[in-house]
mmCIF file of C-alpha atoms in Angstrom:
data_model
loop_
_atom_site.group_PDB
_atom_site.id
_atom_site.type_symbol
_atom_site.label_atom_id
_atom_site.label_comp_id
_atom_site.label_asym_id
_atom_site.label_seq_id
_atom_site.Cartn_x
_atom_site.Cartn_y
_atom_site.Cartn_z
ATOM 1 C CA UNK A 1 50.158 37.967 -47.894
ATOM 2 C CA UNK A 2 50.587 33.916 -47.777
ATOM 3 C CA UNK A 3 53.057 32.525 -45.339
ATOM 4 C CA UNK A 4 56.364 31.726 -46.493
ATOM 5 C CA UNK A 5 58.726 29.073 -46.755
ATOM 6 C CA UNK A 6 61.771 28.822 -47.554
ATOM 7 C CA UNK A 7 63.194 25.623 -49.457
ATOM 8 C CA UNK A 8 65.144 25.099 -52.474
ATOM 9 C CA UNK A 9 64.009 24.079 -55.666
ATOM 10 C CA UNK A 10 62.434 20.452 -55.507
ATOM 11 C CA UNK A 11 64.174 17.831 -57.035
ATOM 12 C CA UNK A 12 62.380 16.507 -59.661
ATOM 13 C CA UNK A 13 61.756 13.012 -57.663
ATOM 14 C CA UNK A 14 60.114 15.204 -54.817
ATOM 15 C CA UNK A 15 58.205 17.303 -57.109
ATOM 16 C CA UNK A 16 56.480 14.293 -58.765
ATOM 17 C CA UNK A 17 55.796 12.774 -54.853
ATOM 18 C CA UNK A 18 54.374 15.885 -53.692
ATOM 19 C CA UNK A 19 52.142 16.209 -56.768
ATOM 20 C CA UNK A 20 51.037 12.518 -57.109
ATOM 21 C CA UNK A 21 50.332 12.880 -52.747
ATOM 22 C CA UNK A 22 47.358 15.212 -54.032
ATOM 23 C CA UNK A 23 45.400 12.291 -53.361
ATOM 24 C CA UNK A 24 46.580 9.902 -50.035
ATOM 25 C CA UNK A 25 48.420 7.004 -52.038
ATOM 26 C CA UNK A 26 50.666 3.953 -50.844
ATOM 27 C CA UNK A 27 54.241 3.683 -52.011
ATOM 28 C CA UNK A 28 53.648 1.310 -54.840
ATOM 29 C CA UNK A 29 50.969 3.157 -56.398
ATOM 30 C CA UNK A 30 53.065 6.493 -55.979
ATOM 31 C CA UNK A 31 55.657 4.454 -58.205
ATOM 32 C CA UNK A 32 52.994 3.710 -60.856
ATOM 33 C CA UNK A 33 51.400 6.875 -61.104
ATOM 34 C CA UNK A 34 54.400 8.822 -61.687
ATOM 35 C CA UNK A 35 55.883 6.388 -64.035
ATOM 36 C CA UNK A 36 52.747 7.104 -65.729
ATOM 37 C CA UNK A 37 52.451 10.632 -65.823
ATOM 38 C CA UNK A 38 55.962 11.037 -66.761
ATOM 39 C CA UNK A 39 55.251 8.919 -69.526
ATOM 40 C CA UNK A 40 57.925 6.416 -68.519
ATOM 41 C CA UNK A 41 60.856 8.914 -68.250
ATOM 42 C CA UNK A 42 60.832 8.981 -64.770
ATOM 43 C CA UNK A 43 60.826 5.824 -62.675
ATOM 44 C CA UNK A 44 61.360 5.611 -58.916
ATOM 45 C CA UNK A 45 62.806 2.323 -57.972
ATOM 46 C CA UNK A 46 61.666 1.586 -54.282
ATOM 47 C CA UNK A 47 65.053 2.300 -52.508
ATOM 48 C CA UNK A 48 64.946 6.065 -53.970
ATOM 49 C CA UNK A 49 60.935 6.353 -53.033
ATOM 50 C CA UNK A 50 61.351 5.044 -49.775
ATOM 51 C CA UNK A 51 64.188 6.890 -48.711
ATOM 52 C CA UNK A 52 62.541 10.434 -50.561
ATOM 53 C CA UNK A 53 59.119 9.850 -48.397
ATOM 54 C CA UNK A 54 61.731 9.839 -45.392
ATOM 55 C CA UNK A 55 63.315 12.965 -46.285
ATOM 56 C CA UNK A 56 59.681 14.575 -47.077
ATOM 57 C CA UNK A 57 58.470 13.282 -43.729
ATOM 58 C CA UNK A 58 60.898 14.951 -42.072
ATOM 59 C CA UNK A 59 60.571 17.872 -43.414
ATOM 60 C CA UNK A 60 56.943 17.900 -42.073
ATOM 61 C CA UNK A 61 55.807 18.150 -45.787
ATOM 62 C CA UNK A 62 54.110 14.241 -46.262
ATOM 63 C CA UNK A 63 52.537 12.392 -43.095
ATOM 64 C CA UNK A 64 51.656 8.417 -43.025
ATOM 65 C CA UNK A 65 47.932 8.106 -42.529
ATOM 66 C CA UNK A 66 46.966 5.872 -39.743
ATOM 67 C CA UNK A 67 46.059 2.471 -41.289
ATOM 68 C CA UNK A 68 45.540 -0.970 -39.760
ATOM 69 C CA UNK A 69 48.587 -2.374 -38.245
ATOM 70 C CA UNK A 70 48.062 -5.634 -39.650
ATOM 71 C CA UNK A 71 48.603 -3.954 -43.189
ATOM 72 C CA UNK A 72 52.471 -3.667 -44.461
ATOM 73 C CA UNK A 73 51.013 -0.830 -46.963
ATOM 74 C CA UNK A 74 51.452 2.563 -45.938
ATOM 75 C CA UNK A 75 49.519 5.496 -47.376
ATOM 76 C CA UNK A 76 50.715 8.816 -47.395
ATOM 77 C CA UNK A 77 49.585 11.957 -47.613
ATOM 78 C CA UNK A 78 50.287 15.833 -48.254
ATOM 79 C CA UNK A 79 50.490 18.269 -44.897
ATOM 80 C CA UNK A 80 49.493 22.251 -45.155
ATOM 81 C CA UNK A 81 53.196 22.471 -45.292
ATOM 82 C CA UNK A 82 53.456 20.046 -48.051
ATOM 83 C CA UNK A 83 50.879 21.208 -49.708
ATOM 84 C CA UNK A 84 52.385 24.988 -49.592
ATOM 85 C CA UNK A 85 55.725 23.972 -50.850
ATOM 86 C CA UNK A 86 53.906 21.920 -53.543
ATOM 87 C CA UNK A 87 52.090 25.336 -54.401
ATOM 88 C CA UNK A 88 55.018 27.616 -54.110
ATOM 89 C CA UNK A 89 56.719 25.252 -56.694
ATOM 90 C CA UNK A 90 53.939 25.051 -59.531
ATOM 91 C CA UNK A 91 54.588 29.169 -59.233
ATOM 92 C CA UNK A 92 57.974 28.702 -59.550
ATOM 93 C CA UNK A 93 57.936 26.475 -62.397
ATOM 94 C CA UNK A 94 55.251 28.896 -64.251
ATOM 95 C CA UNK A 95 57.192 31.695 -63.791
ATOM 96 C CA UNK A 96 60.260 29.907 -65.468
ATOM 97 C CA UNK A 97 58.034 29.128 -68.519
ATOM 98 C CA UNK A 98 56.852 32.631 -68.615
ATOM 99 C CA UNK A 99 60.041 33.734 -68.705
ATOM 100 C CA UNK A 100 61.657 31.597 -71.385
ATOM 101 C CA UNK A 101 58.305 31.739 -73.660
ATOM 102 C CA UNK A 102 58.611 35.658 -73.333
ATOM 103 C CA UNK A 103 62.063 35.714 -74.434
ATOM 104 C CA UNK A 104 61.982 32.908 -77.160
ATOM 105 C CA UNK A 105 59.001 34.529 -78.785
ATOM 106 C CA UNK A 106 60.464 37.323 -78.541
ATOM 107 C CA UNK A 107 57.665 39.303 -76.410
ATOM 108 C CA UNK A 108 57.544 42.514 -74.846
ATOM 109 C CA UNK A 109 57.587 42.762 -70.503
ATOM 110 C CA UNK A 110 56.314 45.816 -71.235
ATOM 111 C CA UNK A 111 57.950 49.642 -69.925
ATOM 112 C CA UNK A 112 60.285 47.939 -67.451
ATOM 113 C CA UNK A 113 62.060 45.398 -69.900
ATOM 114 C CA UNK A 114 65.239 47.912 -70.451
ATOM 115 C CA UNK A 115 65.587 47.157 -67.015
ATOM 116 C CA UNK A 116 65.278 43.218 -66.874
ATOM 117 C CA UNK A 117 67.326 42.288 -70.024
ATOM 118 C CA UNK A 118 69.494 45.624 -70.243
ATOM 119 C CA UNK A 119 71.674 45.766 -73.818
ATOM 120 C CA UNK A 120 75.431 43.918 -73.922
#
């Protein structure tokens, strides 16, 4: 069994941080990329990034890489940690689809569903 831990949901700003730090990136391209693979809906101004790669980084779940000291640009990148919680999150969020695409499509969970969704 994996190792667990706890956390609440992500926000949807840490979610897309997490997921973009797949690869190391510095702040300005984590801005582009997510505004990108949002398609536009979600864009991080530089106040909210900044202060969301604090919060991460102290939470042990992004670290800055070591980069010349002459360079203002930071990269970042995921930790195990940060990587689990990015992991534990995907299952989350499939699970939730699951869920709602079972009961929309009206789809059997099989013997135990009495149990899940019991009658009103």
């Amino acid at each position: 069994m994996g190792v667990s831990i706890e956390h609440e949901p992500l926000t949807e700003a840490f979610y897309y941080i997490l997921l973009t730090l797949h690869t190391p990136m510095h702040g300005y391209g984590i801005m582009k990329f997510i505004k990108k693979i949002s398609n536009g809906r979600l864009v991080l101004v530089s106040g909210t990034l900044y202060g969301a790669i604090k919060t991460l980084q102290e939470k042990g779940w992004i670290r800055a890489l070591d980069t010349d000291t002459a360079s203002r640009k930071k990269e970042y990148e995921l930790t195990l940690i940060g990587k689990k919680v990015l992991q534990d999150e995907l299952d989350r969020l499939q699970e939730l689809l699951k869920n709602g695409n079972h009961i929309t499509r009206d789809e059997s969970f099989g013997d135990n569903e009495m149990e899940i969704f019991p009658q009103v």
